[in-house]
CSV table of C-alpha atoms in Angstrom, one decimal:
chain,number,residue,atom,x,y,z
A,1,MET,CA,-183.4,113.1,-19.7
A,2,LYS,CA,-180.5,112.3,-17.2
A,3,TYR,CA,-179.9,108.6,-18.6
A,4,LYS,CA,-180.3,108.8,-22.2
A,5,SER,CA,-176.6,109.3,-22.6
A,6,ILE,CA,-176.1,105.8,-21.0
A,7,PHE,CA,-179.0,104.0,-22.4
A,8,SER,CA,-179.6,105.5,-25.8
A,9,PRO,CA,-176.1,106.7,-26.8
A,10,LYS,CA,-175.4,107.5,-30.5
A,11,ASN,CA,-171.6,107.9,-30.1
A,12,ILE,CA,-169.5,105.7,-27.7
A,13,ALA,CA,-166.1,106.2,-27.1
A,14,LEU,CA,-164.1,103.0,-25.5
A,15,ILE,CA,-161.3,103.8,-23.6
A,16,GLY,CA,-159.1,100.8,-22.9
A,17,ALA,CA,-160.0,99.2,-26.1
A,18,SER,CA,-157.9,95.9,-26.8
A,19,ASP,CA,-157.1,93.6,-29.1
A,20,ARG,CA,-155.4,90.6,-26.9
A,21,LEU,CA,-157.1,87.8,-26.3
A,22,GLY,CA,-158.9,87.2,-22.7
A,23,SER,CA,-158.9,91.0,-22.1
A,24,VAL,CA,-161.7,93.1,-21.0
A,25,GLY,CA,-161.0,95.5,-23.4
A,26,ARG,CA,-161.4,93.0,-26.3
A,27,GLY,CA,-164.7,91.9,-25.2
A,28,LEU,CA,-165.9,95.3,-25.0
A,29,VAL,CA,-164.9,95.9,-28.4
A,30,LYS,CA,-166.6,92.8,-29.8
A,31,ASN,CA,-169.8,93.5,-27.7
A,32,LEU,CA,-170.1,96.9,-28.7
A,33,SER,CA,-169.4,96.1,-32.5
A,34,GLU,CA,-172.8,94.3,-32.5
A,35,GLY,CA,-174.7,97.5,-32.6
A,36,SER,CA,-172.3,99.3,-34.8
A,37,LEU,CA,-174.9,99.9,-37.2
A,38,ARG,CA,-177.1,101.7,-34.8
A,39,ARG,CA,-174.3,103.9,-33.3
A,40,LYS,CA,-170.8,105.3,-33.9
A,41,ILE,CA,-168.0,103.4,-31.9
A,42,TYR,CA,-164.8,105.1,-31.3
A,43,LEU,CA,-161.8,103.1,-30.0
A,44,VAL,CA,-159.3,104.7,-27.5
A,45,ASN,CA,-155.9,103.3,-27.0
A,46,PRO,CA,-152.7,105.6,-27.1
A,47,PHE,CA,-150.5,102.2,-27.9
A,48,LYS,CA,-152.1,101.3,-31.0
A,49,ASN,CA,-153.2,102.7,-34.5
A,50,SER,CA,-156.0,100.1,-35.2
A,51,ILE,CA,-157.5,97.3,-33.2
A,52,LEU,CA,-159.3,94.4,-34.9
A,53,GLY,CA,-159.1,96.3,-38.2
A,54,LYS,CA,-160.6,99.8,-36.7
A,55,LYS,CA,-159.1,102.8,-36.1
A,56,SER,CA,-157.9,103.6,-32.6
A,57,TYR,CA,-157.3,107.1,-31.2
A,58,PRO,CA,-154.6,108.1,-28.6
A,59,ASN,CA,-157.2,109.6,-26.3
A,60,ILE,CA,-161.0,110.9,-26.2
A,61,GLY,CA,-159.9,114.3,-27.0
A,62,ALA,CA,-158.4,113.0,-30.4
A,63,ILE,CA,-162.2,112.4,-31.5
A,64,LYS,CA,-163.8,115.2,-33.3
A,65,ASN,CA,-167.5,114.3,-32.9
A,66,LYS,CA,-169.5,114.8,-29.7
A,67,ILE,CA,-169.3,111.7,-27.4
A,68,ASP,CA,-172.7,110.7,-25.5
A,69,LEU,CA,-171.1,107.6,-23.6
A,70,ALA,CA,-167.3,107.2,-22.3
A,71,ILE,CA,-166.7,103.6,-21.2
A,72,ILE,CA,-163.5,103.4,-19.1
A,73,ALA,CA,-161.7,99.9,-18.9
A,74,VAL,CA,-158.4,101.3,-17.9
A,75,PRO,CA,-156.1,100.2,-14.7
A,76,ALA,CA,-157.3,102.0,-11.5
A,77,LYS,CA,-154.6,104.3,-11.0
A,78,ILE,CA,-155.2,106.2,-14.2
A,79,VAL,CA,-159.3,106.2,-14.2
A,80,LEU,CA,-159.1,109.7,-12.7
A,81,LYS,CA,-156.7,111.2,-15.3
A,82,ILE,CA,-159.1,109.4,-18.0
A,83,ALA,CA,-162.0,110.7,-16.2
A,84,GLY,CA,-160.6,114.2,-16.4
A,85,GLU,CA,-160.1,114.1,-20.3
A,86,CYS,CA,-163.9,112.8,-20.3
A,87,ILE,CA,-165.0,116.1,-18.4
A,88,GLN,CA,-163.0,118.2,-20.7
A,89,LYS,CA,-164.6,116.4,-23.8
A,90,LYS,CA,-167.7,117.1,-22.5
A,91,VAL,CA,-169.3,113.6,-22.5
A,92,GLY,CA,-173.0,112.7,-21.7
A,93,GLY,CA,-172.3,110.0,-19.3
A,94,MET,CA,-169.8,107.2,-18.0
A,95,ILE,CA,-169.4,103.9,-17.0
A,96,ILE,CA,-166.1,103.1,-15.2
A,97,ILE,CA,-165.6,99.2,-15.6
A,98,SER,CA,-162.6,99.1,-13.8
A,99,ALA,CA,-162.0,97.9,-10.4
A,100,GLY,CA,-159.6,98.7,-7.4
A,101,PHE,CA,-161.5,101.3,-5.7
A,102,ALA,CA,-163.9,101.5,-2.7
A,103,GLU,CA,-164.2,97.6,-2.7
A,104,THR,CA,-160.3,97.3,-1.7
A,105,GLY,CA,-160.1,99.6,1.2
A,106,LYS,CA,-158.9,103.2,2.5
A,107,ASP,CA,-156.9,104.0,-0.5
A,108,GLY,CA,-159.5,103.0,-3.0
A,109,LYS,CA,-162.1,104.7,-1.5
A,110,ALA,CA,-160.2,107.8,-1.5
A,111,MET,CA,-159.7,107.7,-5.0
A,112,GLN,CA,-163.4,106.7,-6.1
A,113,GLU,CA,-164.5,109.8,-3.8
A,114,LYS,CA,-162.2,112.2,-5.9
A,115,ILE,CA,-163.7,110.7,-9.1
A,116,LYS,CA,-166.9,111.0,-7.6
A,117,LYS,CA,-166.4,114.8,-6.7
A,118,LEU,CA,-165.2,115.5,-10.4
A,119,ILE,CA,-168.1,114.0,-12.2
A,120,GLN,CA,-170.5,115.5,-9.8
A,121,GLU,CA,-169.3,118.8,-10.1
A,122,LYS,CA,-170.1,118.8,-13.8
A,123,ASN,CA,-173.5,116.5,-13.2
A,124,ILE,CA,-172.2,113.7,-15.4
A,125,PRO,CA,-174.3,110.3,-14.8
A,126,MET,CA,-171.5,107.6,-14.1
A,127,VAL,CA,-172.3,103.9,-13.6
A,128,GLY,CA,-169.7,101.8,-11.7
A,129,PRO,CA,-166.6,101.8,-11.2
A,130,ASN,CA,-166.2,98.1,-10.2
A,131,CYS,CA,-168.6,96.9,-13.0
A,132,LEU,CA,-169.7,94.5,-15.8
A,133,GLY,CA,-171.6,97.3,-17.6
A,134,ILE,CA,-174.8,97.8,-19.1
A,135,ILE,CA,-176.5,95.7,-21.9
A,136,ARG,CA,-179.8,97.0,-23.6
A,137,PRO,CA,-181.0,94.0,-25.8
A,138,PRO,CA,-184.0,96.1,-27.3
A,139,SER,CA,-181.8,98.6,-29.3
A,140,ARG,CA,-178.3,96.5,-29.5
A,141,LEU,CA,-176.7,98.0,-26.8
A,142,ASN,CA,-174.1,95.5,-25.3
A,143,ALA,CA,-171.6,98.0,-23.3
A,144,SER,CA,-170.4,95.3,-20.8
A,145,PHE,CA,-167.7,92.2,-21.1
A,146,ALA,CA,-170.5,90.0,-20.4
A,147,PRO,CA,-169.8,86.8,-22.5
A,148,ALA,CA,-172.9,87.2,-24.8
A,149,THR,CA,-175.8,89.4,-25.6
A,150,PRO,CA,-178.9,88.0,-24.0
A,151,LYS,CA,-182.4,87.9,-25.8
A,152,SER,CA,-184.7,91.2,-26.1
A,153,GLY,CA,-187.4,90.9,-23.4
A,154,GLU,CA,-189.3,92.5,-20.5
A,155,ILE,CA,-187.4,91.9,-17.3
A,156,ALA,CA,-185.1,94.4,-16.4
A,157,PHE,CA,-182.3,92.8,-14.4
A,158,ILE,CA,-180.4,95.2,-11.8
A,159,SER,CA,-177.4,93.7,-9.9
A,160,GLN,CA,-174.9,94.5,-7.6
A,161,SER,CA,-172.6,91.3,-8.8
A,162,GLY,CA,-171.5,91.2,-12.4
A,163,ALA,CA,-170.4,87.3,-12.3
A,164,LEU,CA,-174.0,86.5,-11.5
A,165,ILE,CA,-175.3,88.7,-14.7
A,166,ASP,CA,-172.7,86.6,-16.7
A,167,SER,CA,-174.3,83.4,-15.2
A,168,MET,CA,-177.8,84.6,-15.8
A,169,ILE,CA,-177.2,85.4,-19.5
A,170,ASP,CA,-175.8,82.0,-20.3
A,171,MET,CA,-178.8,80.4,-18.5
A,172,SER,CA,-181.3,82.3,-20.4
A,173,LEU,CA,-180.1,81.9,-23.7
A,174,ASP,CA,-181.8,78.3,-23.8
A,175,GLU,CA,-184.9,79.9,-22.1
A,176,ASN,CA,-187.6,81.8,-23.5
A,177,TYR,CA,-187.5,84.8,-21.6
A,178,GLY,CA,-185.6,88.1,-22.3
A,179,PHE,CA,-184.5,91.2,-21.1
A,180,SER,CA,-185.4,95.0,-21.5
A,181,ALA,CA,-182.1,95.8,-20.0
A,182,ILE,CA,-179.2,94.5,-17.7
A,183,ILE,CA,-177.6,96.7,-15.3
A,184,SER,CA,-174.4,95.9,-13.3
A,185,TYR,CA,-174.2,98.7,-10.8
A,186,GLY,CA,-170.9,97.7,-8.8
A,187,ASN,CA,-169.8,100.4,-6.1
A,188,GLU,CA,-172.3,103.0,-7.0
A,189,ALA,CA,-170.1,105.9,-6.6
A,190,ASP,CA,-172.7,108.1,-8.7
A,191,LEU,CA,-175.8,106.5,-10.2
A,192,SER,CA,-177.2,104.0,-7.5
A,193,LEU,CA,-179.5,101.2,-7.1
A,194,THR,CA,-182.3,104.0,-6.6
A,195,ASP,CA,-181.7,105.6,-9.7
A,196,TYR,CA,-181.7,102.4,-11.8
A,197,LEU,CA,-185.1,101.7,-10.1
A,198,GLU,CA,-186.6,104.7,-11.3
A,199,TRP,CA,-185.1,104.5,-14.6
A,200,ALA,CA,-186.6,100.9,-15.0
A,201,ALA,CA,-190.0,102.1,-13.6
A,202,SER,CA,-190.5,104.7,-16.4
A,203,ASP,CA,-188.9,102.4,-19.1
A,204,LYS,CA,-191.6,101.6,-21.7
A,205,LYS,CA,-189.5,98.2,-22.4
A,206,THR,CA,-189.6,97.1,-19.0
A,207,LYS,CA,-192.8,94.7,-17.4
A,208,VAL,CA,-190.8,93.5,-14.3
A,209,ILE,CA,-187.9,94.5,-12.3
A,210,ALA,CA,-185.7,92.2,-11.1
A,211,LEU,CA,-182.9,92.8,-8.2
A,212,TYR,CA,-180.1,90.8,-7.1
A,213,ILE,CA,-178.9,92.9,-4.0
A,214,GLU,CA,-176.1,92.4,-1.4
A,215,GLY,CA,-176.1,95.8,0.3
A,216,ILE,CA,-178.4,99.0,0.0
A,217,LYS,CA,-176.5,102.3,0.6
A,218,ASN,CA,-179.6,104.6,1.2
A,219,GLY,CA,-182.3,101.9,2.5
A,220,ARG,CA,-184.8,104.6,3.5
A,221,LYS,CA,-184.7,106.2,0.2
A,222,PHE,CA,-184.6,102.8,-1.8
A,223,PHE,CA,-187.8,101.4,-0.1
A,224,GLU,CA,-189.7,104.8,-0.7
A,225,ILE,CA,-189.2,104.6,-4.2
A,226,ALA,CA,-189.8,101.0,-4.4
A,227,LYS,CA,-193.0,101.4,-2.8
A,228,LYS,CA,-194.3,103.8,-5.5
A,229,ILE,CA,-193.5,102.0,-8.5
A,230,LYS,CA,-196.4,100.1,-10.1
A,231,LYS,CA,-194.6,97.6,-11.5
A,232,PRO,CA,-193.7,94.1,-9.8
A,233,ILE,CA,-190.4,94.1,-8.6
A,234,VAL,CA,-188.6,90.9,-7.6
A,235,ALA,CA,-185.5,90.4,-5.3
A,236,LEU,CA,-182.8,88.3,-4.4
A,237,LYS,CA,-180.8,89.1,-1.2
A,238,GLY,CA,-177.5,88.0,-1.0
A,239,GLY,CA,-174.9,88.2,2.1
A,240,LYS,CA,-178.2,87.0,4.6
A,241,SER,CA,-175.5,85.5,7.2
A,242,ASP,CA,-173.0,86.6,9.2
A,243,LEU,CA,-170.5,84.8,7.6
A,244,THR,CA,-170.6,86.8,4.5
A,245,LYS,CA,-170.8,90.3,5.9
A,246,LYS,CA,-167.0,90.6,5.4
A,247,THR,CA,-167.3,88.9,1.9
A,248,VAL,CA,-170.0,91.7,0.6
A,249,PHE,CA,-167.8,94.3,1.7
A,250,LEU,CA,-164.8,93.2,-0.3
A,251,HIS,CA,-166.9,92.6,-3.2
A,252,THR,CA,-169.0,96.2,-3.9
A,253,GLY,CA,-167.9,98.1,-0.7
A,254,ALA,CA,-171.4,98.1,0.5
A,255,LEU,CA,-172.3,97.4,3.9
A,256,MET,CA,-175.4,95.0,4.7
A,257,GLY,CA,-177.9,94.6,7.3
A,258,GLN,CA,-179.8,91.7,8.9
A,259,LYS,CA,-181.6,89.3,6.9
A,260,GLU,CA,-185.1,89.9,9.1
A,261,ILE,CA,-185.0,93.9,8.5
A,262,PHE,CA,-184.6,93.4,4.7
A,263,SER,CA,-187.2,90.6,4.7
A,264,ALA,CA,-189.7,92.8,6.7
A,265,ALA,CA,-188.9,96.1,4.3
A,266,PHE,CA,-189.3,94.1,1.1
A,267,GLN,CA,-193.0,92.9,2.2
A,268,GLN,CA,-194.0,96.4,3.3
A,269,ALA,CA,-192.7,97.7,-0.1
A,270,GLY,CA,-194.3,95.1,-2.0
A,271,ILE,CA,-191.4,93.6,-3.3
A,272,PHE,CA,-191.5,89.6,-4.0
A,273,GLU,CA,-188.5,88.2,-2.1
A,274,VAL,CA,-187.0,85.2,-3.4
A,275,ASN,CA,-184.3,82.3,-2.3
A,276,SER,CA,-182.6,81.5,-5.5
A,277,LEU,CA,-181.5,82.6,-8.9
A,278,GLU,CA,-184.2,80.0,-10.4
A,279,GLU,CA,-186.7,81.4,-8.1
A,280,LEU,CA,-186.2,85.1,-9.4
A,281,PHE,CA,-186.5,84.4,-12.9
A,282,ASP,CA,-189.5,81.9,-12.5
A,283,THR,CA,-190.9,84.7,-10.7
A,284,ALA,CA,-190.2,87.3,-13.1
A,285,LYS,CA,-191.2,85.2,-15.9
A,286,ILE,CA,-194.7,84.7,-15.0
A,287,LEU,CA,-195.2,88.2,-13.4
A,288,CYS,CA,-194.3,89.0,-17.4
A,289,TRP,CA,-196.7,86.8,-19.1
A,290,GLN,CA,-199.7,86.1,-16.7
A,291,PRO,CA,-202.4,88.2,-15.1
A,292,LYS,CA,-203.0,88.6,-11.3
A,293,ILE,CA,-205.9,86.6,-10.1
A,294,LYS,CA,-208.1,86.0,-7.3
A,295,ASN,CA,-206.9,82.7,-5.0
A,296,GLY,CA,-208.4,79.7,-6.7
A,297,ILE,CA,-206.3,77.2,-8.7
A,298,GLY,CA,-207.1,74.2,-10.7
A,299,VAL,CA,-204.9,71.2,-11.4
A,300,VAL,CA,-205.1,68.9,-14.4
A,301,THR,CA,-202.7,66.1,-14.4
A,302,ASN,CA,-202.1,63.1,-16.1
A,303,GLY,CA,-199.9,61.6,-13.1
A,304,GLY,CA,-201.4,61.1,-9.9
A,305,GLY,CA,-198.0,61.4,-8.0
A,306,ALA,CA,-197.3,64.9,-9.6
A,307,GLY,CA,-201.1,65.6,-8.5
A,308,VAL,CA,-200.5,64.7,-4.6
A,309,LEU,CA,-197.3,67.0,-4.6
A,310,THR,CA,-198.8,69.9,-6.2
A,311,ALA,CA,-201.8,69.4,-3.7
A,312,ASP,CA,-199.3,69.6,-1.1
A,313,TYR,CA,-197.4,72.6,-2.2
A,314,CYS,CA,-200.4,74.7,-2.7
A,315,GLN,CA,-202.0,73.6,0.9
A,316,GLU,CA,-198.4,74.9,2.5
A,317,MET,CA,-198.7,77.9,0.4
A,318,LYS,CA,-202.1,78.8,1.2
A,319,ILE,CA,-203.5,78.4,-2.4
A,320,ASN,CA,-207.1,77.4,-2.6
A,321,LEU,CA,-207.7,74.1,-4.7
A,322,PRO,CA,-211.6,74.7,-5.1
A,323,LEU,CA,-213.9,71.2,-5.4
A,324,LEU,CA,-214.8,70.4,-9.0
A,325,SER,CA,-218.5,71.9,-9.2
A,326,PRO,CA,-221.4,69.3,-10.1
A,327,LEU,CA,-221.7,71.3,-13.5
A,328,THR,CA,-217.9,70.7,-14.2
A,329,LEU,CA,-218.4,67.2,-13.3
A,330,LYS,CA,-221.3,66.8,-15.4
A,331,SER,CA,-219.2,68.2,-18.3
A,332,LEU,CA,-216.7,65.9,-17.8
A,333,ASP,CA,-218.8,62.9,-17.7
A,334,LYS,CA,-221.0,63.8,-20.7
A,335,SER,CA,-217.9,64.1,-22.8
A,336,LYS,CA,-217.3,60.6,-23.0
A,337,THR,CA,-213.6,61.0,-23.3
A,338,MET,CA,-212.7,60.8,-19.4
A,339,HIS,CA,-211.2,57.4,-18.1
A,340,PRO,CA,-214.1,55.3,-16.0
A,341,ALA,CA,-211.1,55.8,-13.1
A,342,TYR,CA,-210.8,59.6,-13.4
A,343,SER,CA,-210.4,61.6,-10.1
A,344,LYS,CA,-213.3,63.7,-10.0
A,345,ASN,CA,-211.2,65.6,-7.6
A,346,ASN,CA,-208.8,68.9,-7.6
A,347,PRO,CA,-206.3,67.9,-8.8
A,348,LEU,CA,-208.0,66.2,-11.3
A,349,ASP,CA,-206.1,63.1,-12.7
A,350,ILE,CA,-207.2,62.3,-16.1
A,351,ILE,CA,-204.8,58.9,-16.0
A,352,GLY,CA,-201.8,58.3,-17.5
A,353,ASP,CA,-203.1,56.9,-20.9
A,354,ALA,CA,-204.4,60.3,-21.6
A,355,LEU,CA,-204.7,61.7,-25.3
A,356,SER,CA,-204.9,65.3,-26.1
A,357,GLU,CA,-208.8,65.1,-26.5
A,358,ARG,CA,-209.1,64.4,-22.8
A,359,TYR,CA,-206.7,67.1,-21.9
A,360,GLN,CA,-208.7,69.3,-23.9
A,361,THR,CA,-212.0,68.2,-22.4
A,362,ALA,CA,-210.4,68.4,-18.9
A,363,ILE,CA,-208.7,71.8,-19.3
A,364,GLU,CA,-211.6,73.4,-20.9
A,365,ALA,CA,-214.0,72.1,-18.0
A,366,VAL,CA,-211.7,73.4,-15.2
A,367,LEU,CA,-210.9,76.9,-16.8
A,368,GLY,CA,-214.9,77.2,-17.4
A,369,GLN,CA,-215.6,76.9,-13.7
A,370,ASN,CA,-216.2,80.4,-12.2
A,371,ASN,CA,-214.3,79.9,-9.0
A,372,ILE,CA,-211.1,78.8,-10.5
A,373,HIS,CA,-208.9,81.8,-11.5
A,374,GLY,CA,-205.9,79.6,-12.6
A,375,LEU,CA,-204.6,76.4,-14.1
A,376,ILE,CA,-201.4,74.3,-13.4
A,377,VAL,CA,-201.3,71.7,-16.3
A,378,ILE,CA,-199.0,68.7,-15.3
A,379,GLN,CA,-197.9,66.3,-18.1
A,380,THR,CA,-195.9,63.2,-17.3
A,381,LEU,CA,-194.7,61.4,-20.4
A,382,GLN,CA,-196.0,58.1,-21.2
A,383,ILE,CA,-195.5,56.3,-24.5
A,384,MET,CA,-199.2,57.5,-25.6
A,385,THR,CA,-198.7,61.2,-24.7
A,386,GLU,CA,-199.1,64.0,-27.4
A,387,PRO,CA,-196.8,66.6,-25.9
A,388,VAL,CA,-197.0,69.1,-28.9
A,389,LYS,CA,-200.9,68.4,-29.2
A,390,ASN,CA,-201.2,69.2,-25.4
A,391,ALA,CA,-199.3,72.3,-25.6
A,392,LYS,CA,-201.4,73.7,-28.6
A,393,ILE,CA,-204.5,73.1,-26.8
A,394,ILE,CA,-203.3,74.7,-23.3
A,395,ILE,CA,-202.3,77.6,-26.0
A,396,ASN,CA,-206.1,77.7,-27.4
A,397,ALA,CA,-207.4,77.8,-24.0
A,398,LYS,CA,-205.8,80.6,-22.9
A,399,LYS,CA,-207.0,82.5,-25.4
A,400,ASN,CA,-210.4,81.8,-24.8
A,401,TRP,CA,-209.7,82.5,-21.0
A,402,PRO,CA,-207.2,85.5,-21.2
A,403,LYS,CA,-208.0,86.6,-17.6
A,404,LYS,CA,-207.1,83.3,-15.9
A,405,ALA,CA,-203.4,82.6,-15.4
A,406,VAL,CA,-202.5,79.2,-17.1
A,407,VAL,CA,-199.2,77.6,-16.4
A,408,SER,CA,-197.5,74.3,-17.6
A,409,VAL,CA,-195.3,71.3,-15.5
A,410,PHE,CA,-194.5,69.4,-18.7
A,411,MET,CA,-192.0,66.9,-17.1
A,412,GLY,CA,-189.3,65.1,-18.7
A,413,GLU,CA,-186.4,65.8,-21.3
A,414,SER,CA,-187.6,64.2,-24.6
A,415,GLN,CA,-187.2,66.0,-28.0
A,416,LYS,CA,-191.0,66.0,-28.2
A,417,THR,CA,-191.4,67.6,-24.7
A,418,LYS,CA,-188.6,70.1,-25.4
A,419,LYS,CA,-190.7,71.0,-28.8
A,420,ALA,CA,-193.9,71.1,-26.9
A,421,ILE,CA,-192.2,73.3,-24.0
A,422,SER,CA,-190.8,75.9,-26.6
A,423,LEU,CA,-194.1,76.2,-28.4
A,424,LEU,CA,-195.9,77.0,-24.6
A,425,GLU,CA,-193.3,79.8,-23.7
A,426,LYS,CA,-193.4,81.6,-27.1
A,427,ASN,CA,-197.1,81.9,-26.4
A,428,ARG,CA,-196.3,83.3,-23.0
A,429,ILE,CA,-197.6,80.2,-20.8
A,430,PRO,CA,-194.5,79.8,-18.5
A,431,ASN,CA,-193.4,75.9,-18.1
A,432,TYR,CA,-191.4,74.4,-15.0
A,433,THR,CA,-190.0,71.2,-14.8
A,434,ASP,CA,-191.2,70.7,-11.0
A,435,PRO,CA,-194.6,71.1,-9.6
A,436,LEU,CA,-193.1,72.9,-6.7
A,437,ARG,CA,-191.5,75.7,-9.1
A,438,ALA,CA,-194.9,76.1,-10.9
A,439,VAL,CA,-197.0,76.6,-7.5
A,440,LYS,CA,-194.6,78.8,-6.0
A,441,SER,CA,-194.7,81.0,-9.2
A,442,ILE,CA,-198.4,81.0,-9.1
A,443,LYS,CA,-198.7,82.2,-5.9
A,444,ARG,CA,-196.7,85.3,-7.0
A,445,LEU,CA,-199.9,86.4,-9.2
A,446,ILE,CA,-202.5,85.9,-6.4
A,447,ILE,CA,-204.0,89.2,-5.2
A,448,LYS,CA,-204.0,89.3,-1.3
């Protein structure tokens, strides 16, 4: 397989390994060491005999064993020479972390083209240059200088920006979603965004593909491939304004087109376009965890204001809120658990003093209605509210209606609320802190 040496290497050589605090080389050593029980890591530095207690080799040629993946993190001016040594060693693939190529102008681009020609003549796949690297959490491969290794999960995040990856990893550590792969592709001298898309489409660990894109080098090919991919693709496009065109070029050497052209192409290719990093992962998470549904959503809330906002957002986004049927209302009334002032509408306001028994009655009645295909459960924290019990009720209801989508909006920062949210998300029920985020996310599940 073309990408096996990059995503499933058995032997890795790190050229530019370092023990200097704050250096890229040291960060790579640390991250690669996390997976040292699964693969052999060789450190290369001509000025060191050992690095952080591990043997260092003067060059890649001094390593006797076969090398699947060479990671290059040295000054740009010697990358061509190092790439030549890697080719002589017959490595399976390369990741060039080093910056200073096409993104810097004419001279850098010329140097990048020389490297590209060299490796393509030998059919050696290469990531970069000017990238953070790649991370494969399911196999504990962190071939990057990211600040941490994220949790394993089902989202493949492919990004033109390495710094955004760093930020998203840091954010995700406190969340309950994880990644099948994280790919920083930089300047795309060899492997391109379309190559990574094809890889993620065939990867058994990946359920959803999330993209951060600034410019696309071969737009026609990208959209043709995206159309064929069965897995959901969510994209955040950076560099939409005229002011950012120069910034994008200086960042990765990529050219960009008009935002209207990209948006139309995304829509034609069936790609979900989002407008923020938060929305990118809100959407990816719900697509991983919940089924596709028909239009028709129920809302259960213990806060009238939150219900009104949710109804407004649903109307704006053309999400149907079916009326509660006579059978549903009869079930609610017959239960004897409802407050005399409950709303009898959708959104169903079960009133602020609702205990878990009332939540259970409402959730089961609404989910039992045939023309309701998804449910948003809102909880505003009152003195009598039972967040953990409510979470368990939602989890059990989801088990009873597996083909219906269920999301929660547990609002607040109390320890009880946080514990309940963690329980929900461990059971693949996404929670959103604001009704708008919940409505935007559940809309992505609706079949047009």
